[in-house]
Amino acid sequence: LRKVWQKRKCTVRNGYFTISHSTLNRLPVKLNLLTCQVKPNADDKKCFDLISHNRTYHFLAEDEQECNIWISVLSNSKEEALNVAFKQAHDKDRYNMENLTGAIIEEIKHMPGNNMCCDCSTPDPAWLSINLGVLICIECSGIHRELGVHHSRIQSLALDKLATSELLLAKNIGNSRFNDIVEANLPNSSSKPTKDSAMTHRKHFIISKYVDRKYVIPRIMRSPVAKLKNLEIAVKEKDIFILLQGYAEKMNLSEPVLEFSQEPRETLLHLAVLLSDRTSLHIVDFLVQNSGSLLKQTSKGNTPLHYCSLHNKPECIKLLLRAKANITITNEAGETALDIASLLNHTTCKDLKVVDEALKISSSQPSELSEDSWQQAALEGMDSEPNQNSRENHRASSRSSESSDDIPPPLPKRGHMNTSFLHRVRALYDCQADHEDELTFVAGEIIIVEGQEDSNWWHGRIEGYPHRKGVFPVSFVYILPE
C-alpha cells in the first residue's frame, strides 16, 4: 500500500504545535508540546514523528536539513514550555509564601505594644530585631546596628523579604512582653527616649537597655544551680519568657544542663532540639540566635546539629544552618551530622546534603564561593531571599541592617572575560540587572556558565532561553553537581 503525503501548514508558538487542514472551514489541530514526544525516523532522514497522547503524526520535510530544523524547533519549544510551566509553579509558590509572610507581619504589627517603637515609642515602627522579636523605628534601628549582631539583628519589614522563620520570635514575644522584662526597673518614663529625642539620648538608653541590661529586675533564683534548673524547665515547658528573663539577667545559656536527656554535657539548645515540635520552634530559634551554643558538644562529641540528625528534626536543621552552624564537626565516632542522617536514612534532613555537596565543590574551587554563600543554598526551603530593594547595586553591600549575613558580600570591579570553563548553576536569589550587559534572573533558574570575567563575575545564559544572557555575580548562584 503506497503512502500518500498531504501538504499542511504547521506553526509552533507558545508551546503549541498547530496543524491546519486542507479546508479552511475546519479548525486546526492544536497540540500541547508538553504532552508530545518528537522522534526522528531511523529509516528516512527526511521524516520525523510527533507522538501525542492519542495519536502519532508523521511528517516529511523537503530535505534532511529542514527535517533537523523542525525537530530542533519542536524540541526547543517543548523545553521552553517546560521552563515556563516550572517558573509559573515557582512564582505561584513564592506568591503564596509572600502572602503568608505578609499575613504574619500584619498579625505581629497588631500585637500589644507593637504599634510603637520598643525603645522610643515612635508610632508605626517598621524595623524588626530578628533575634529579640521586637519592633523599632528607623532612628533606633541605626543604633541597634552599631551594637552588633551579637546584640541585635535588624531587618526591615518593608524592604527585606523576610522568611517566616525570621518572624518566629516576633510572633511569640512582642514589644510589651519584652519591655515587661527588660524595662522592669526603668526609673521613670521621662528617662526613656521619645520620637523627638536626640540620637545621643537614644544611644545612651539603648546601650543601657540591651548591653548593660540596666533596667532588668532579677527574678530567677540566686543559686546558679537553681537558675540553670529554671531554664531547663522553661525549655521543657516551652516558656519563652523565662528564657528571655535568663537572657536579660546575662545568664550563660550555653552551660551544660543539670539533668541531661540523652548524653552528658547537653546544653539548653541540645535539649530544645530534642524536644522540638512545630509549637516550640521559637524556643529553638531563640537559643540558636542568643545562646552561643552552636559549636557545643556533648560527652560523645555531638553538636546540636548532630542532635537534629539523630532525632530527625529538619526544621531545626534549617534554623541552625541559617545561623551558620558548622556541618564539618565530627563526634567521637568520627561522624558528621550528615553521616548520621544518611546512616539513619533521614531523607527529611536533605538540607545538610545540599550544603555538604556545595562545600565539596567549593573546596576544590575555593575562589568561586564562600562557605557562607553555600550555606544559604540549603535555606531555599525556608523561603528566605534578599530583596532587590534592599541593595542598590550587586557590587555594594546591603543598606539594610545585618543583611550582609544573609546576602552575598560586596563585589569588586569587574575584569576581562575568560571563557575557559563551563558549569551549570542554580540561582539562589532574584537578580535584577543594573546594566545592559548583565543578566536578570529569579531564584531557582538554571544558568549555563559560558565564561569567567573574574573571580566574582561570570558570563552565562538561562537554560532553555539562549537569548537571555549576560554577566552575573558568582555569589548569587551555586554550582550543581555534574
XYZ file of C-alpha atoms in Angstrom:
482
model
C 0.000 0.000 0.000
C 1.515 3.258 -1.141
C 1.704 6.104 1.377
C 0.289 9.434 0.151
C 1.657 12.624 1.756
C -0.591 15.655 2.163
C 0.860 19.128 2.482
C -0.212 21.004 5.619
C 0.591 24.394 7.121
C 2.214 23.918 10.546
C 3.189 26.501 13.144
C 4.908 26.429 16.529
C 4.013 29.124 19.032
C 3.971 29.435 22.836
C 4.476 25.735 23.431
C 1.765 24.600 20.993
C 2.087 22.914 17.581
C -0.743 23.762 15.178
C -1.616 21.661 12.086
C -4.013 23.265 9.597
C -6.459 21.231 7.499
C -6.758 21.413 3.727
C -10.186 23.043 4.066
C -10.430 26.428 5.777
C -13.782 25.694 7.465
C -12.218 23.113 9.805
C -10.428 24.228 12.948
C -6.727 23.328 13.027
C -5.373 20.642 15.339
C -3.613 22.223 18.314
C -1.166 20.037 20.258
C 0.387 20.930 23.593
C 4.075 20.090 23.152
C 4.396 19.327 26.871
C 2.327 16.199 26.227
C 4.074 15.239 22.969
C 7.274 13.471 22.006
C 9.367 14.228 18.911
C 11.114 11.239 17.307
C 13.344 11.177 14.194
C 12.614 8.426 11.706
C 15.516 5.979 11.631
C 14.608 4.739 8.130
C 14.174 8.085 6.404
C 16.333 11.068 7.426
C 13.743 13.470 5.970
C 10.952 12.175 8.230
C 10.040 12.572 11.872
C 7.099 11.635 14.106
C 5.197 13.686 16.662
C 3.588 11.408 19.232
C 0.694 12.848 21.232
C -1.295 11.128 23.981
C -3.772 9.606 21.495
C -2.183 9.712 18.036
C 1.096 9.662 16.105
C 1.610 12.251 13.351
C 4.110 11.504 10.542
C 5.906 14.371 8.803
C 8.067 14.544 5.669
C 10.334 17.569 5.198
C 11.780 18.842 1.912
C 15.238 17.562 2.849
C 17.262 16.248 5.788
C 18.401 19.726 6.872
C 14.821 21.024 7.047
C 13.821 17.925 8.991
C 16.546 18.570 11.557
C 15.434 22.197 11.857
C 11.840 21.141 12.584
C 12.968 18.601 15.178
C 15.167 21.223 16.817
C 12.397 23.842 16.845
C 9.881 21.414 18.341
C 12.331 20.168 20.977
C 13.387 23.683 21.973
C 9.791 24.873 22.105
C 8.874 21.949 24.342
C 11.810 22.710 26.664
C 10.843 26.381 26.783
C 7.231 25.469 27.605
C 8.500 23.206 30.370
C 10.642 26.009 31.798
C 7.682 28.394 31.677
C 5.492 25.840 33.470
C 8.105 25.351 36.181
C 8.572 29.115 36.526
C 4.819 29.639 36.877
C 4.699 26.974 39.590
C 7.687 28.597 41.300
C 6.087 32.050 41.043
C 2.817 30.696 42.444
C 4.610 29.086 45.390
C 6.521 32.297 46.013
C 3.317 34.342 45.739
C 1.603 32.079 48.277
C 4.596 32.309 50.612
C 4.722 36.095 50.292
C 1.013 36.243 51.151
C 1.602 34.058 54.214
C 4.556 36.189 55.319
C 2.522 39.354 54.801
C -0.326 37.965 56.910
C 2.074 37.062 59.738
C 3.638 40.536 59.638
C 0.170 42.109 59.933
C -0.537 39.910 62.968
C 2.767 40.970 64.519
C 2.000 44.660 63.966
C -1.229 44.261 65.940
C 0.370 42.564 68.947
C 0.355 44.541 72.245
C 2.895 47.367 72.161
C 3.906 46.780 68.547
C 2.115 49.910 67.356
C 5.064 51.945 68.661
C 8.849 51.630 68.797
C 10.070 49.366 71.589
C 12.690 51.957 72.605
C 11.282 55.441 71.953
C 7.519 54.923 71.359
C 7.578 56.375 67.825
C 4.327 55.246 66.112
C 4.273 52.541 63.408
C 7.783 51.038 63.727
C 8.932 49.325 60.536
C 12.109 47.538 61.649
C 12.414 44.174 63.384
C 15.063 42.779 65.707
C 15.098 39.186 64.439
C 16.785 37.649 67.472
C 14.767 39.540 70.110
C 11.353 39.686 68.450
C 10.677 43.433 68.891
C 9.727 46.255 66.510
C 11.683 49.515 66.448
C 11.750 52.737 64.426
C 14.322 53.619 61.784
C 16.235 56.002 64.096
C 16.656 53.373 66.819
C 17.454 50.685 64.229
C 20.660 52.519 63.325
C 21.856 52.352 66.931
C 20.906 48.662 67.138
C 23.135 48.008 64.119
C 26.014 49.729 65.876
C 25.614 47.327 68.819
C 26.479 44.406 66.521
C 24.609 41.249 65.550
C 25.513 39.543 68.833
C 23.129 42.012 70.496
C 20.509 42.748 67.834
C 19.972 41.656 64.216
C 17.872 44.214 62.375
C 15.734 43.708 59.253
C 13.181 45.925 57.554
C 9.559 44.796 57.481
C 9.099 46.738 54.232
C 12.407 46.460 52.351
C 13.592 42.944 53.192
C 11.883 39.752 52.060
C 11.608 38.067 55.421
C 11.295 34.326 55.821
C 8.540 33.009 58.043
C 11.288 31.545 60.234
C 12.636 35.060 60.846
C 9.277 36.038 62.316
C 9.143 33.235 64.895
C 10.337 35.313 67.838
C 8.361 38.425 66.897
C 5.202 36.308 66.768
C 5.900 34.895 70.236
C 7.409 37.853 72.141
C 6.372 41.369 71.064
C 7.233 44.794 72.456
C 5.017 44.790 75.557
C 6.146 41.438 76.944
C 9.771 42.201 76.077
C 9.701 45.538 77.909
C 7.927 43.967 80.897
C 11.223 42.152 81.442
C 13.937 44.404 80.022
C 12.467 47.711 81.280
C 11.013 46.362 84.548
C 13.311 48.577 86.642
C 13.132 51.719 84.498
C 13.311 54.628 87.000
C 10.576 56.696 85.345
C 9.082 57.248 81.946
C 10.985 60.514 81.483
C 14.284 58.630 81.224
C 13.049 56.798 78.117
C 13.579 58.495 74.738
C 10.689 59.869 72.716
C 10.282 60.273 68.969
C 11.809 63.764 69.299
C 14.843 62.717 71.368
C 18.372 63.416 70.171
C 20.443 60.495 68.905
C 22.842 60.807 71.857
C 19.962 60.264 74.298
C 18.665 57.302 72.276
C 22.106 55.741 72.087
C 22.754 56.059 75.826
C 19.368 54.485 76.615
C 19.677 51.632 74.096
C 23.171 50.686 75.295
C 21.941 50.716 78.903
C 18.928 48.595 77.940
C 20.449 45.997 75.609
C 24.140 45.827 76.529
C 24.234 46.694 80.236
C 20.702 45.306 80.901
C 20.478 48.106 83.442
C 16.692 48.091 83.802
C 16.184 44.356 84.451
C 14.869 43.147 87.818
C 16.448 39.775 88.751
C 13.605 37.320 89.203
C 15.300 33.939 88.750
C 16.617 32.311 91.933
C 20.067 33.451 93.019
C 21.659 29.991 93.221
C 23.461 29.173 89.923
C 22.146 25.614 90.135
C 18.592 26.800 90.691
C 18.900 29.324 87.859
C 20.035 26.669 85.394
C 17.288 24.322 86.552
C 14.757 27.083 85.926
C 15.953 27.430 82.339
C 15.721 23.672 81.756
C 12.112 23.799 82.915
C 11.490 26.747 80.574
C 12.698 24.706 77.590
C 10.622 21.683 78.585
C 7.515 23.804 79.155
C 8.126 25.969 76.061
C 8.205 29.159 78.141
C 9.993 31.777 76.046
C 9.650 34.468 78.717
C 11.627 32.588 81.371
C 14.361 32.128 78.758
C 14.153 35.828 77.938
C 14.420 36.641 81.655
C 17.555 34.495 81.905
C 18.998 36.198 78.827
C 18.166 39.627 80.292
C 19.939 38.676 83.532
C 23.043 37.818 81.475
C 22.926 34.140 82.370
C 25.186 31.783 80.418
C 22.695 29.983 78.166
C 25.374 27.655 76.789
C 26.211 25.852 80.043
C 25.602 22.071 80.209
C 22.203 21.241 81.701
C 21.988 19.533 85.090
C 19.726 16.655 84.049
C 20.666 15.528 80.551
C 18.159 13.608 78.429
C 20.495 11.625 76.172
C 24.151 12.421 76.813
C 26.187 14.286 79.454
C 27.143 17.906 78.662
C 23.971 18.635 76.707
C 23.163 22.345 76.508
C 19.760 24.013 76.534
C 19.938 24.062 72.722
C 20.545 20.291 72.588
C 17.518 19.852 74.843
C 15.369 22.247 72.809
C 16.197 20.393 69.573
C 15.460 17.045 71.191
C 12.041 18.176 72.465
C 11.131 20.359 69.492
C 7.902 20.243 67.546
C 6.045 22.806 65.453
C 4.824 24.574 68.582
C 8.301 25.096 70.033
C 10.486 26.199 67.120
C 10.636 29.709 68.614
C 12.387 28.207 71.665
C 14.993 26.596 69.397
C 15.378 29.803 67.392
C 15.887 31.961 70.494
C 18.673 29.674 71.725
C 20.207 29.365 68.242
C 20.496 33.149 67.988
C 21.230 34.128 71.585
C 22.937 31.293 73.474
C 26.259 30.833 71.640
C 25.772 27.049 71.711
C 26.111 26.113 68.026
C 29.557 24.527 68.492
C 28.934 22.988 71.923
C 29.454 19.213 72.022
C 28.146 16.561 74.382
C 30.411 13.996 76.039
C 30.061 11.951 72.835
C 31.013 14.904 70.666
C 27.535 15.598 69.296
C 26.664 19.211 68.473
C 23.058 20.480 68.333
C 23.259 19.834 64.572
C 24.132 16.186 65.284
C 21.048 16.017 67.503
C 18.935 17.337 64.611
C 20.095 14.391 62.504
C 19.864 11.826 65.294
C 16.273 12.751 66.054
C 15.144 13.746 62.539
C 14.447 17.440 63.134
C 14.588 19.048 59.654
C 13.060 22.389 60.713
C 15.672 22.748 63.450
C 18.385 21.988 60.874
C 17.209 24.949 58.810
C 17.348 27.262 61.820
C 20.873 26.069 62.653
C 22.130 26.358 59.080
C 20.726 29.869 58.846
C 22.914 30.701 61.844
C 25.995 29.266 60.043
C 26.271 26.060 62.073
C 29.447 24.123 61.166
C 28.472 20.907 59.353
C 32.017 19.506 59.258
C 32.352 18.866 63.026
C 32.609 15.156 63.856
C 31.609 13.346 67.036
C 33.720 10.763 68.887
C 32.665 8.161 66.299
C 34.059 10.372 63.523
C 30.577 11.144 62.152
C 29.270 14.462 60.882
C 25.606 15.396 61.160
C 25.180 14.387 57.503
C 26.784 10.994 58.151
C 24.225 10.341 60.868
C 21.291 11.483 58.726
C 22.452 9.207 55.893
C 23.032 6.260 58.232
C 19.547 6.594 59.731
C 18.030 7.261 56.288
C 16.524 10.559 57.421
C 15.751 11.929 53.967
C 13.991 14.925 55.536
C 17.441 16.202 56.532
C 18.237 16.893 52.851
C 19.444 20.451 53.561
C 22.610 19.016 55.099
C 23.372 17.180 51.860
C 22.919 20.348 49.800
C 25.420 22.218 51.968
C 27.838 19.282 52.096
C 27.926 18.835 48.299
C 28.336 22.566 47.838
C 31.250 22.683 50.266
C 32.970 19.794 48.466
C 32.784 21.708 45.201
C 33.831 24.887 46.987
C 36.902 23.212 48.471
C 38.104 22.219 45.002
C 37.408 25.730 43.630
C 37.990 27.972 46.643
C 37.829 31.237 44.774
C 34.323 30.708 43.467
C 32.118 30.738 46.567
C 32.453 31.271 50.286
C 31.106 28.773 52.797
C 28.561 31.378 53.889
C 27.158 31.582 50.372
C 26.911 27.817 50.131
C 25.098 27.577 53.431
C 22.424 29.887 52.116
C 21.778 27.335 49.337
C 20.252 24.966 51.852
C 17.784 27.544 53.045
C 15.585 27.687 49.982
C 13.080 25.569 51.892
C 12.882 28.336 54.436
C 11.798 30.774 51.682
C 14.430 33.315 52.549
C 15.895 35.613 49.941
C 17.293 39.136 49.919
C 15.152 41.859 48.462
C 16.445 43.745 45.444
C 15.108 46.930 47.034
C 17.484 46.488 49.940
C 20.605 46.718 47.818
C 21.210 49.427 45.267
C 23.854 47.556 43.330
C 25.196 43.988 43.182
C 28.653 45.394 43.893
C 27.584 47.231 47.036
C 26.772 45.789 50.441
C 23.159 45.913 51.606
C 21.957 49.143 53.163
C 19.527 47.287 55.412
C 20.819 46.145 58.781
C 22.791 42.954 59.035
C 21.759 41.740 55.597
C 25.454 41.140 54.973
C 24.927 37.888 56.890
C 22.126 36.855 54.578
C 23.118 38.063 51.112
C 26.300 37.779 49.064
C 29.199 40.034 50.070
C 30.017 43.190 48.116
C 31.869 42.535 44.889
C 34.937 44.227 43.401
C 35.131 45.795 39.976
C 34.654 43.516 37.022
C 37.604 42.393 34.940
C 38.017 40.827 31.500
C 36.258 37.759 30.164
C 37.835 34.312 30.419
C 35.929 31.606 28.526
C 37.903 28.580 29.642
C 35.250 26.745 31.683
C 31.589 25.667 31.678
C 29.213 24.987 34.598
C 25.507 24.567 35.298
C 24.495 26.659 38.297
C 21.244 27.394 40.111
C 20.238 30.896 41.210
C 19.981 31.375 44.970
C 18.287 34.771 44.732
C 16.410 37.032 42.353
C 18.818 39.301 40.474
C 17.856 42.492 38.638
C 20.428 43.712 36.115
C 21.782 47.218 36.612
C 23.491 47.428 33.202
C 22.727 46.237 29.670
C 25.408 43.538 29.711
C 24.165 41.989 32.975
C 21.771 39.061 33.394
C 18.385 39.255 35.115
C 17.059 36.038 36.695
C 14.890 34.696 39.507
C 15.757 32.290 42.300
C 15.727 28.677 41.136
C 16.531 29.280 37.468
C 19.364 27.250 35.907
C 22.195 29.210 34.293
C 24.742 27.795 31.845
C 28.065 29.454 32.668
C 29.993 30.184 29.469
C 32.846 32.294 30.763
C 34.523 33.986 33.682
C 35.090 37.732 33.716
C 36.936 37.478 37.041
C 36.630 35.501 40.272
C 33.423 37.336 41.200
C 31.624 37.759 37.857
C 30.658 35.033 35.387
C 29.039 35.172 31.964
C 26.210 32.829 31.053
C 22.735 32.227 29.660
C 19.495 30.939 31.163
C 18.986 27.261 30.335
C 16.305 26.974 27.647
C 16.397 30.738 26.980
C 19.567 31.351 24.910
C 18.543 34.977 24.255
C 18.714 35.712 27.997
C 22.430 36.079 28.605
C 24.903 38.356 30.329
C 27.256 38.678 33.286
C 26.121 37.961 36.839
C 27.636 37.855 40.358
C 29.049 34.469 41.414
C 27.708 34.884 44.945
C 24.110 34.769 43.660
C 24.400 31.136 42.473
C 25.690 27.736 43.480
C 27.213 25.071 41.240
C 25.120 21.995 40.506
C 26.820 18.574 40.712
C 27.824 17.136 37.360
